[in-house]
Short mmCIF file of C-alpha atoms and ligand atoms in Angstrom, two decimals:
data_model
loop_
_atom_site.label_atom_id
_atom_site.label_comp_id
_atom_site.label_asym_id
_atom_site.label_seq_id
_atom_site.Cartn_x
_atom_site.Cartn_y
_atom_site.Cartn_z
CA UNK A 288 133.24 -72.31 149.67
CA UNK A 289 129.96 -72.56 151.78
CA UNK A 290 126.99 -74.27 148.95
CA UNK A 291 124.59 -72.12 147.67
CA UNK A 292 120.97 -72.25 149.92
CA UNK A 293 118.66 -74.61 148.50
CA UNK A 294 115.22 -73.07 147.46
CA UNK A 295 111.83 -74.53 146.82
CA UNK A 296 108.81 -72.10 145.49
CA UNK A 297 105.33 -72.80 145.32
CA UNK A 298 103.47 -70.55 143.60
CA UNK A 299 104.44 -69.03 140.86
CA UNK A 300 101.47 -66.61 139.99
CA UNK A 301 103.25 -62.44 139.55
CA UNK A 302 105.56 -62.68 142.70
CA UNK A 303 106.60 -66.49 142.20
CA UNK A 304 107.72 -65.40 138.65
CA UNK A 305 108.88 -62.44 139.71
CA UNK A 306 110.94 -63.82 142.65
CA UNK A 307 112.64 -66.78 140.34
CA UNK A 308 113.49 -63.54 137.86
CA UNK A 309 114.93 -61.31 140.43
CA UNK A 310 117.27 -64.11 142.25
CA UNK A 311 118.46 -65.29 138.64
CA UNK A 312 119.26 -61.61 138.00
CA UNK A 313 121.03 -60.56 141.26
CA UNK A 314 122.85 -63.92 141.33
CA UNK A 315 126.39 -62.90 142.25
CA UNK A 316 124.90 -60.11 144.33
CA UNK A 317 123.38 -61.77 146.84
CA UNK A 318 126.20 -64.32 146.67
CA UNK A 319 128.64 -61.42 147.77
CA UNK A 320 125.73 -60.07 150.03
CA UNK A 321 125.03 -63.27 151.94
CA UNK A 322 128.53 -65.10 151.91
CA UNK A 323 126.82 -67.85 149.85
CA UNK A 324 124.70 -68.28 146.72
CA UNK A 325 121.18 -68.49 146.73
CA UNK A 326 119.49 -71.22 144.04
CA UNK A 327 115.90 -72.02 142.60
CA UNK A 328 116.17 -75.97 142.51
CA UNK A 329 112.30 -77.09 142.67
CA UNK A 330 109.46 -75.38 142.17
CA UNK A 331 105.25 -76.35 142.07
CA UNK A 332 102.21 -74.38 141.04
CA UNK A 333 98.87 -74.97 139.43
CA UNK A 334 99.60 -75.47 135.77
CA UNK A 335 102.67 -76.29 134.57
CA UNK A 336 102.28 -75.75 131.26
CA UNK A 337 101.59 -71.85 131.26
CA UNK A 338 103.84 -69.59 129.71
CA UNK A 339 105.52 -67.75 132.46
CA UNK A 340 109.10 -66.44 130.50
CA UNK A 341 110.94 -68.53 132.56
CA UNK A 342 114.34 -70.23 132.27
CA UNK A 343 113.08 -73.10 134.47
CA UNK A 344 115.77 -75.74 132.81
CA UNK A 345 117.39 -77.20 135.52
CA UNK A 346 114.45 -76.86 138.06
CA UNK A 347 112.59 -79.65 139.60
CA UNK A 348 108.92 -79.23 138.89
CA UNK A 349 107.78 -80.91 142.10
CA UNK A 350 104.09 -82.82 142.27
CA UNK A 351 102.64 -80.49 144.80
CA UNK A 352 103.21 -77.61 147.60
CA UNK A 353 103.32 -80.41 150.39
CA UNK A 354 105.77 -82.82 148.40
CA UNK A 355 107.63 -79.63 147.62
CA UNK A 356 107.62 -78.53 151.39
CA UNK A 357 109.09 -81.86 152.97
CA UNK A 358 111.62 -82.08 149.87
CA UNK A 359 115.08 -83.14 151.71
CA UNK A 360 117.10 -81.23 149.05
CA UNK A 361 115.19 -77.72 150.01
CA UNK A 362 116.45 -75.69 152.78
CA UNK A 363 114.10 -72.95 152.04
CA UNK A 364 110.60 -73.44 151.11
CA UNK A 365 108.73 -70.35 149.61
CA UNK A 366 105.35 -69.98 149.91
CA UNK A 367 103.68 -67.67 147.36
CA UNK A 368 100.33 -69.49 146.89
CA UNK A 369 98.19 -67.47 149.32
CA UNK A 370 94.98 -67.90 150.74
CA UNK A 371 95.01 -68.68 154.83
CA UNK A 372 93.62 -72.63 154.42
CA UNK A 373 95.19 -75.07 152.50
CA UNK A 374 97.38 -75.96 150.53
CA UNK A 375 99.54 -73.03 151.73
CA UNK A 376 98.80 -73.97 155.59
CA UNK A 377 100.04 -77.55 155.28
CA UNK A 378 102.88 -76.93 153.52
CA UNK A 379 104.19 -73.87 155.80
CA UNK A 380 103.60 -76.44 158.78
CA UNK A 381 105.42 -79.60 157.05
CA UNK A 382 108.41 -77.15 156.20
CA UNK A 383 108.65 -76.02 159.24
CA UNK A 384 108.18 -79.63 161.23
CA UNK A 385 111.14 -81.02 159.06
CA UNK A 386 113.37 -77.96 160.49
CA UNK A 387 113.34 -76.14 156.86
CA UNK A 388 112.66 -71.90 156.94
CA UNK A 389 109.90 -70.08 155.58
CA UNK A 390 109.53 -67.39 153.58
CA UNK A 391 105.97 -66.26 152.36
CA UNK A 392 103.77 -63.24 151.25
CA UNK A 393 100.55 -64.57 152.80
CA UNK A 394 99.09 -61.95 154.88
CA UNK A 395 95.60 -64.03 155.20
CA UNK A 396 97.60 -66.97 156.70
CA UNK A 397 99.88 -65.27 159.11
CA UNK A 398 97.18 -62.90 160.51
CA UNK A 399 95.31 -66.09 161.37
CA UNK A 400 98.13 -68.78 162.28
CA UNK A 401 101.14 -66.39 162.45
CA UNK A 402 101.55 -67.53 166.43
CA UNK A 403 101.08 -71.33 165.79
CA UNK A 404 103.16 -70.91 162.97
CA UNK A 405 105.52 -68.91 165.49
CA UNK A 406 105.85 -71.66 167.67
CA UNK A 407 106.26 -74.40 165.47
CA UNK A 408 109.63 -72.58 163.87
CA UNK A 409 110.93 -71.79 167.11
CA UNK A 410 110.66 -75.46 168.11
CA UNK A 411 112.12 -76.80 165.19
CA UNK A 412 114.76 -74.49 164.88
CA UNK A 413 113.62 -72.73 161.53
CA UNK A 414 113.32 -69.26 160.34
CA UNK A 415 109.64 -68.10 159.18
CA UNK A 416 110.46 -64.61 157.65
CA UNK A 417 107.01 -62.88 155.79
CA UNK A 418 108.89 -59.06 155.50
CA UNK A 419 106.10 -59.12 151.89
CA UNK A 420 102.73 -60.12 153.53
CA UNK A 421 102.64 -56.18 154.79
CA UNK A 422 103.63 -52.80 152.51
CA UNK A 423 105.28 -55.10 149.77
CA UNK A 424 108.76 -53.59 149.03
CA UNK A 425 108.80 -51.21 152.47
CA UNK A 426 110.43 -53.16 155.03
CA UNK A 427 108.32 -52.46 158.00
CA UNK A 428 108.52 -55.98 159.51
CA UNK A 429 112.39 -56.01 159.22
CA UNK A 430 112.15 -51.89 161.24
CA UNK A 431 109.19 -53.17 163.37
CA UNK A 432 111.50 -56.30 164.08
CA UNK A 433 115.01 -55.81 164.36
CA UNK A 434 115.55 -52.15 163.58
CA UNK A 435 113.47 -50.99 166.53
CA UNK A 436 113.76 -53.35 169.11
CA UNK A 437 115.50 -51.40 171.76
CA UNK A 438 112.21 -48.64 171.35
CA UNK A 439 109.04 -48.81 173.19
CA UNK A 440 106.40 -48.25 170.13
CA UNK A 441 103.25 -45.82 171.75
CA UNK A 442 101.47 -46.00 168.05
CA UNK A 443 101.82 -47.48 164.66
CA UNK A 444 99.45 -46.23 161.60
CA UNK A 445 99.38 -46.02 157.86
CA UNK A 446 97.72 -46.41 154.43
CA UNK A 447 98.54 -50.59 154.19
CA UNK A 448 95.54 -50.68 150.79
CA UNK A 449 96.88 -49.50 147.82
CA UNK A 450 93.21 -50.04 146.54
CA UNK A 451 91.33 -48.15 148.98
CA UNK A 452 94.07 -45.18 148.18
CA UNK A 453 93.71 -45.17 145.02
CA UNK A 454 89.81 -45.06 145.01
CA UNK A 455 90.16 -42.26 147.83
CA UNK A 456 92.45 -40.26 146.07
CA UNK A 457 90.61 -40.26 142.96
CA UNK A 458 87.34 -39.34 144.57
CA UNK A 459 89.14 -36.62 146.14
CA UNK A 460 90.65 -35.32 142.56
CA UNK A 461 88.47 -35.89 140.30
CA UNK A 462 85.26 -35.85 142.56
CA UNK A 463 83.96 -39.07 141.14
CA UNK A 464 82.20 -41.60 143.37
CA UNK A 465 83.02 -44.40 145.20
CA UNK A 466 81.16 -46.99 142.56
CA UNK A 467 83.31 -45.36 139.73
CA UNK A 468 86.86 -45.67 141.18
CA UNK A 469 86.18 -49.08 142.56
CA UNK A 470 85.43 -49.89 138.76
CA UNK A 471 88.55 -48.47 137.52
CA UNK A 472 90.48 -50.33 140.57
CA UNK A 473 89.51 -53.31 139.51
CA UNK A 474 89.74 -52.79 135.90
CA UNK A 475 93.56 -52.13 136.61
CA UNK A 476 93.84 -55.01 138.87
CA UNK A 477 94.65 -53.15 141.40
CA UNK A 478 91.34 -54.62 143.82
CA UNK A 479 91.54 -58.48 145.44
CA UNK A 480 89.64 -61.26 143.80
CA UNK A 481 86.92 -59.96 146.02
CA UNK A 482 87.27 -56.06 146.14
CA UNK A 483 85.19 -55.92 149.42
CA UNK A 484 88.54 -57.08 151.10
CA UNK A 485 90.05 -54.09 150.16
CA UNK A 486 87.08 -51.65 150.08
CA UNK A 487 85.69 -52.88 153.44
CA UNK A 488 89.05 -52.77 155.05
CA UNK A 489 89.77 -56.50 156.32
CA UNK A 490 92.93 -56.49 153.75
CA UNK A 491 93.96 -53.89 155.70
CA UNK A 492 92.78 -55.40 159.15
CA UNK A 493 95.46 -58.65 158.69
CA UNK A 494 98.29 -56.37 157.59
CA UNK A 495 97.31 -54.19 160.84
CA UNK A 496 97.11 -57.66 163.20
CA UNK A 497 100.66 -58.53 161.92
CA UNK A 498 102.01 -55.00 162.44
CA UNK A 499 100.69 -54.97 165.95
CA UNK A 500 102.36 -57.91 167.02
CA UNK A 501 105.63 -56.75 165.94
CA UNK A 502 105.19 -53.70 167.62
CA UNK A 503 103.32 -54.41 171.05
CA UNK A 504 104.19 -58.02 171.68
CA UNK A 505 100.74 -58.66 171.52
CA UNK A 506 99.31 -62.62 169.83
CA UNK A 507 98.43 -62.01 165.70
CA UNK A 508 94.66 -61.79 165.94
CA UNK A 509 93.01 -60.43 163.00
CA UNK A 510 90.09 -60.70 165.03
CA UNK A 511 91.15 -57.88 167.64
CA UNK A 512 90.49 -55.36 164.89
CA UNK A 513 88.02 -52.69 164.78
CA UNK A 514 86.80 -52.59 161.17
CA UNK A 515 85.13 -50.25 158.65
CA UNK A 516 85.23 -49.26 155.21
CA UNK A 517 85.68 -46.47 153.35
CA UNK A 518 82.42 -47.21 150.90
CA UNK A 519 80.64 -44.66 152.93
CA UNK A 520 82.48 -41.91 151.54
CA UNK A 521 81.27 -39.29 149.53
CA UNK A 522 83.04 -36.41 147.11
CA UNK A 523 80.87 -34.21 149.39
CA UNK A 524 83.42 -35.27 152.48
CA UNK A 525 86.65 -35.40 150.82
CA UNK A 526 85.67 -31.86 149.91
CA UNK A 527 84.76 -30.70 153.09
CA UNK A 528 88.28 -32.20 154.34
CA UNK A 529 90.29 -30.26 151.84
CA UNK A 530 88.14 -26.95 153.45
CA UNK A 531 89.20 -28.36 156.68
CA UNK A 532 92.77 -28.70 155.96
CA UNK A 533 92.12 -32.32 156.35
CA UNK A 534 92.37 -35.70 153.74
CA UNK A 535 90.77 -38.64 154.25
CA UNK A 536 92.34 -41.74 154.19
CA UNK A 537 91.39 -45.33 154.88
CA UNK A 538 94.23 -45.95 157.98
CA UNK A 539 95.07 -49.06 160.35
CA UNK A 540 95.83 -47.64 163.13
CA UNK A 541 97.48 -49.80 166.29
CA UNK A 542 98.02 -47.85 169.40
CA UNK A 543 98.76 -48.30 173.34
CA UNK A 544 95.87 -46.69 175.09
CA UNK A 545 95.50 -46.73 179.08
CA UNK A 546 93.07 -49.86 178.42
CA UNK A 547 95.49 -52.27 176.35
CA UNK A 548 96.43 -52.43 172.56
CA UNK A 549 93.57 -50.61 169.98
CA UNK A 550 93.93 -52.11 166.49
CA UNK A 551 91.20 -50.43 164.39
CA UNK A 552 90.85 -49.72 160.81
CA UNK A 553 88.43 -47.14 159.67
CA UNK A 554 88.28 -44.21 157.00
CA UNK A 555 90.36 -41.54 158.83
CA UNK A 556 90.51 -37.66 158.20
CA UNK A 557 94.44 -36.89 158.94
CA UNK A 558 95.93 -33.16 159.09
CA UNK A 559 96.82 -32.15 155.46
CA UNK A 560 100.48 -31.75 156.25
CA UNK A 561 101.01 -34.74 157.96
CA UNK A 562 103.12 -37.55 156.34
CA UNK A 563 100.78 -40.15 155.31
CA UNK A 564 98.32 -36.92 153.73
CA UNK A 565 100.78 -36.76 151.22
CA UNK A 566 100.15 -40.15 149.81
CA UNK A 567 98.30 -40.79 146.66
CA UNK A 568 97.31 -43.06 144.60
CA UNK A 569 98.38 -47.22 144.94
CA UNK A 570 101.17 -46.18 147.46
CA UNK A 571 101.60 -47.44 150.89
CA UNK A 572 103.01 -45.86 154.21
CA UNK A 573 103.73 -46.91 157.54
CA UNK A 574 104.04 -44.51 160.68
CA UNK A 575 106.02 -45.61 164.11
CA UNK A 576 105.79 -43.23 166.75
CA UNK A 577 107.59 -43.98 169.97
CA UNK A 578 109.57 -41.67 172.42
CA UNK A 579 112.97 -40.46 170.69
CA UNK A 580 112.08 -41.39 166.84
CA UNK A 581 109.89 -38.73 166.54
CA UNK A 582 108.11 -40.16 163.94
CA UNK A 583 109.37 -42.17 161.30
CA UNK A 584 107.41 -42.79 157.80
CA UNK A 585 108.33 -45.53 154.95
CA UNK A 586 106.94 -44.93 151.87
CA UNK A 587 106.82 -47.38 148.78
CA UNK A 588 105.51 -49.58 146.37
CA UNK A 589 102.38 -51.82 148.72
CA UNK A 590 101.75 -54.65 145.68
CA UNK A 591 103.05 -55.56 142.88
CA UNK A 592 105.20 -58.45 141.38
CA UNK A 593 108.38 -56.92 141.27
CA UNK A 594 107.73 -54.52 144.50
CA UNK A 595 106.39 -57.88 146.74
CA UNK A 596 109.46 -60.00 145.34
CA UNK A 597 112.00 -57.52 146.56
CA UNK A 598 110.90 -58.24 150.23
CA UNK A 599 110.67 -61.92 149.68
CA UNK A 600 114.01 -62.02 148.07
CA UNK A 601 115.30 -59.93 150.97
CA UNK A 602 113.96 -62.75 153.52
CA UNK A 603 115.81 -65.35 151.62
CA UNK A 604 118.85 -63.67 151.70
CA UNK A 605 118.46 -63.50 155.45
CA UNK A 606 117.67 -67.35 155.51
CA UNK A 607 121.09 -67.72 153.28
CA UNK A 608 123.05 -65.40 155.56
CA UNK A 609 121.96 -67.69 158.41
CA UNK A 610 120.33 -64.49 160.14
CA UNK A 611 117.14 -66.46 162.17
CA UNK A 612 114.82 -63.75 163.97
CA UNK A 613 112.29 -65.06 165.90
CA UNK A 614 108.97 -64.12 163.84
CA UNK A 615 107.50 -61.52 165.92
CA UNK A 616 110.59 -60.09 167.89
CA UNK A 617 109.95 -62.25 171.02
CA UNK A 618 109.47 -65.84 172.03
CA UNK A 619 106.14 -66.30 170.61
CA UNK A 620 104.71 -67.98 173.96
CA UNK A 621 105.72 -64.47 175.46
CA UNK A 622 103.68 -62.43 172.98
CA UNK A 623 100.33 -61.44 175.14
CA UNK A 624 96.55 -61.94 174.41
CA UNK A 625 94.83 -59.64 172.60
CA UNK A 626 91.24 -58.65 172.53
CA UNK A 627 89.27 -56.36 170.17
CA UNK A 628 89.10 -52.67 172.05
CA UNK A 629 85.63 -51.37 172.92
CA UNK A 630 85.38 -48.73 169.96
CA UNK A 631 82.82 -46.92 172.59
CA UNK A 632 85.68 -45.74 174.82
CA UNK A 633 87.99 -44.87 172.04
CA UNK A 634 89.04 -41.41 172.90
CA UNK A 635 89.63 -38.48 169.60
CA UNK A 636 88.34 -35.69 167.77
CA UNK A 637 85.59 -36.40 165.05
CA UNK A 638 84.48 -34.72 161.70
CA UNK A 639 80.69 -35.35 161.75
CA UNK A 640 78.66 -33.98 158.70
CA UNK A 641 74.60 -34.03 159.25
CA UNK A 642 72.13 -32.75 156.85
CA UNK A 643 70.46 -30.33 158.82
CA UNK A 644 66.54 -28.40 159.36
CA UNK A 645 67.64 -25.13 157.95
CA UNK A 646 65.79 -22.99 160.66
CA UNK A 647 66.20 -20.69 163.60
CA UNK A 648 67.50 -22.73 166.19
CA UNK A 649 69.12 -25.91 164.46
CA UNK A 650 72.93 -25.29 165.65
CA UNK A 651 71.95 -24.16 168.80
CA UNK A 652 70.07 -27.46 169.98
CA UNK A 653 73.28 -29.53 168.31
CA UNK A 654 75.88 -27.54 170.42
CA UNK A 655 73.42 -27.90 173.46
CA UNK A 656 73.27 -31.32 172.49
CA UNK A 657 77.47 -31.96 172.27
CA UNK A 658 77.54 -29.63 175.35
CA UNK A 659 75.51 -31.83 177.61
CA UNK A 660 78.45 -34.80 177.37
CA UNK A 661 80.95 -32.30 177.13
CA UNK A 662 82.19 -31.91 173.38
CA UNK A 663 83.67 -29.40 172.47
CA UNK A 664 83.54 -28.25 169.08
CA UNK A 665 87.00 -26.93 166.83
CA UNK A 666 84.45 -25.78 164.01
CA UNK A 667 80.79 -26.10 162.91
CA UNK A 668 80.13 -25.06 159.47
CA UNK A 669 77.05 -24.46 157.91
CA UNK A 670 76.48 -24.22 154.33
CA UNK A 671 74.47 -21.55 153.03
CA UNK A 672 71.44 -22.85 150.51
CA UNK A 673 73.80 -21.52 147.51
CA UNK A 674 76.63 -22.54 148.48
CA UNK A 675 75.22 -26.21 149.26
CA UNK A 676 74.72 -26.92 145.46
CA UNK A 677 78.50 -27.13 145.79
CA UNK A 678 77.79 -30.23 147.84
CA UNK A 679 75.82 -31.66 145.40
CA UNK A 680 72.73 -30.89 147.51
CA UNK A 681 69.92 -29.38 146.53
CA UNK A 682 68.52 -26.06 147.42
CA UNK A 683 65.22 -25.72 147.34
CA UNK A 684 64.44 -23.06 150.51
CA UNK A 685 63.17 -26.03 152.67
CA UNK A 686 65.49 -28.85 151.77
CA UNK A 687 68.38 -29.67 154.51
CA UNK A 688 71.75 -28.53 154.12
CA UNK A 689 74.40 -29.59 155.75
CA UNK A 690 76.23 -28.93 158.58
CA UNK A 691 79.97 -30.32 159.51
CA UNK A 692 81.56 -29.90 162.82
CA UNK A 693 84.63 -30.78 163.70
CA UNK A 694 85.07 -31.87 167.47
CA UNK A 695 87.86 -31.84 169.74
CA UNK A 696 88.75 -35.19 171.44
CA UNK A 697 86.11 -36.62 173.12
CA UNK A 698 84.76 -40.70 173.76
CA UNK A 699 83.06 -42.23 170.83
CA UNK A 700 80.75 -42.89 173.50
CA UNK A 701 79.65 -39.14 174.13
CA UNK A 702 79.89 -38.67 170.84
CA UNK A 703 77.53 -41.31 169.68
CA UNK A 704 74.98 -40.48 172.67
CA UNK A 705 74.81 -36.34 171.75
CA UNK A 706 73.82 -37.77 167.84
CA UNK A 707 71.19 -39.54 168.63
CA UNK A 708 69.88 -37.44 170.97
CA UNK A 709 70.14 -34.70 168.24
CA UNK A 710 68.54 -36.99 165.48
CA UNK A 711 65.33 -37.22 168.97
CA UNK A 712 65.31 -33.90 168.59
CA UNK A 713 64.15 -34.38 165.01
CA UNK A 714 66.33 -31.17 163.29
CA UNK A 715 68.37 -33.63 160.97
CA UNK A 716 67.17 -36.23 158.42
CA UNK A 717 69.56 -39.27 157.45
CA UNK A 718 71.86 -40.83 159.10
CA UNK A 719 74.91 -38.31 160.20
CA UNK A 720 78.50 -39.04 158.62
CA UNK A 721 81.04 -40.13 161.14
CA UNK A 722 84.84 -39.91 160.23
CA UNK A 723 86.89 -40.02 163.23
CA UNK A 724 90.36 -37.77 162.97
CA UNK A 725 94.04 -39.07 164.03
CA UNK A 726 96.87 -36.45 164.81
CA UNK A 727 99.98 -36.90 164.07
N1 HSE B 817 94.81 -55.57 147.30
C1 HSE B 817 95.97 -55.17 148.02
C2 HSE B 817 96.07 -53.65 147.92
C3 HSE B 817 97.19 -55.85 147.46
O1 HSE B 817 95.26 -53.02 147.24
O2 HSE B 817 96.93 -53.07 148.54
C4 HSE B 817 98.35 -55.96 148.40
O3 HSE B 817 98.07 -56.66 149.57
#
């Protein structure tokens, strides 16, 4: 009878209690599952006197992460602290160093040391498995990983912010602002510590970095990603997307162009029958495409105690089964550079909405305009002064109105150039809205 794996957690916030919960419950499960057991035998966090509801009798309450980390009677050391400095940094690298595997959850620390981190388990022999830092409960890393390593990814996208989701799909139903759903996000602790993570996309940006890696072979680099937020967004464009047969959603989106690896994140109108439209709310999704899997989509739970401890759980289990990926499908010192992509040569279509001189003349200089760099446009809609008010514009005779086109796929380049040459040409006021589209 092989001796149940040896597990140390630090961190025992929603997921570290929710983790000790679910192994005590699925005991003789994963037992059967993994050939062995799997058993809790020292755990640290901040205070240990809170009241958790935990049976911890029996459990070593170790001084701290990094005592916890080089313990020699842990074979597993969990990291569920989070934040990418220390403690959580140390104690990953003294685990691994003494030959022990990882699991964690901490997105922040493997988009910014995931390939150092790489390295240092591969040399020591150790697994690092972090299947909950992206999409919680969906198993994207495991798919990204193992499940699709004979396929040659061209693209991977989804909704990877539960936050910005649920703010976007609010706006969209309700037609309340941006301000008031960000309010409500954080008053149901859905939103970070700091909601401009979510809100401004760089929660969404490390998730991205780590998905990339896995699915290019390209080096972690949070920094490689193109980022915006989705506080730009008004009920006036979510409407005009539903007109459109569009939705908007805030997307990372990692693709192989014919100039390297773009990782951007940015507010994203997507066709209204495409998977990832269909997604509401706190939920996450994750789109592969790549030839012959035409595409696939995971759904689930992106955050969450119980949703985050099922993936962490699952990477123990893998530990205890004595299954040892390498972190990012490849010898880490064979995963390639990455750089951020110049967003001016990104090539798509784009759903631009100005506000617009309502006289004689006004769409014909912003065709000419798109015409000179050769944009073609799907749609351009103009809003008559009644039906404007619908917009929440006003309609006095002389006030703008606005105008949306919808382009086919152009450069952000030509498109950026025709703009301001159209705002020279003094027949819109404001600054134009921007969303750029993604087919599926
Ligand atoms: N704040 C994140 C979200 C939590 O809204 O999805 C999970 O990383």
């Amino acid at each position: 009878m092989v001796a149940p794996l040896t597990v140390g957690i630090a961190g025992l916030g929603t997921v570290g209690a929710e983790t000790v919960r679910l192994i005590e419950a699925n005991a003789s499960q994963l037992a059967v599952r993994c050939g062995r057991g799997v058993r809790v035998v020292a755990v640290t966090a901040r205070s240990k006197a809170k009241k958790r509801g935990l049976d911890l009798r029996g459990v070593r309450w170790a001084k701290d992460p990094l005592a916890l980390a080089t313990d020699p009677e842990i074979e597993c050391f969990v990291e569920l602290m989070g934040g990418d400095g220390e403690p959580a940094r140390a104690a990953i690298e003294a685990a691994l160093g003494a030959g022990k595997s990882v699991v964690t959850a901490n997105k922040a620390l493997i988009a910014k040391h995931g390939l150092r981190l790489a390295k240092l388990a591969e040399r020591h022999g150790g697994a690092l498995n972090f299947e909950a830092a992206v999409g919680a409960a969906i198993p994207i890393v495991k798919t990204l990983r193992e499940g699709l390593a004979g396929t040659a990814v061209d693209r991977v996208y989804g909704i990877l912010n539960g936050t910005c989701n649920y703010i976007l799909t609010r706006m969209e139903q309700e037609g309340l602002s941006f301000a008031e759903c960000l309010k409500d996000a954080q008053r149901l602790g859905y939103a970070e510590a700091n909601p401009s993570f979510d809100v401004d996309g760089h929660d969404t940006a490390q998730k991205l970095s780590i998905l990339a890696s896995l699915a290019f072979g390209t080096e972690v680099a949070q920094r490689a990603v193109y980022v915006e937020g989705i506080s730009s967004i008004t009920p006036q464009d979510l409407r005009a997307a539903e007109e459109l047969g569009y939705r908007i959603k805030l997307l990372g989106v990692a693709v192989r162009t014919k100039t390297g690896i773009e990782q951007r994140v940015h507010p994203t109108m997507v066709p209204r029958a495409s998977s990832v439209a269909q997604v509401m709310g706190v939920t996450n999704a994750v789109t592969i495409d790549g030839a012959g899997i035409a595409p696939i989509t995971l759904v689930g739970p992106g955050a969450g105690g119980a949703a985050t401890a099922s993936a962490v759980v699952a990477d123990i289990a893998d530990v205890a089964r004595g299954l040892r990926a390498l972190p990012f499908g490849r010898p880490a010192d064979r995963l390639k550079p990455t750089k951020k992509a110049p967003m001016e040569r990104h090539e798509g279509g784009y759903y631009i909405r100005l506000m617009a001189r309502d006289l004689a003349g006004t769409a014909a200089t912003i065709a000419t305009r798109l015409a000179e760099r050769g944009i073609s446009l799907e749609s351009i809609v103009q809003r008559h002064p009644d039906r404007a008010s619908d917009h929440g514009i006003s309609t006095r005779p002389s006030s703008p109105v606005p105008v949306i086109l919808i382009t086919y796929a152009t450069s952000e380049d030509a498109m950026r150039g025709a703009l301001q040459a159209v705002q020279r040409d003094k027949v819109i006021s404001g600054r134009p809205q921007v969303i750029r589209i993604e087919k599926n």
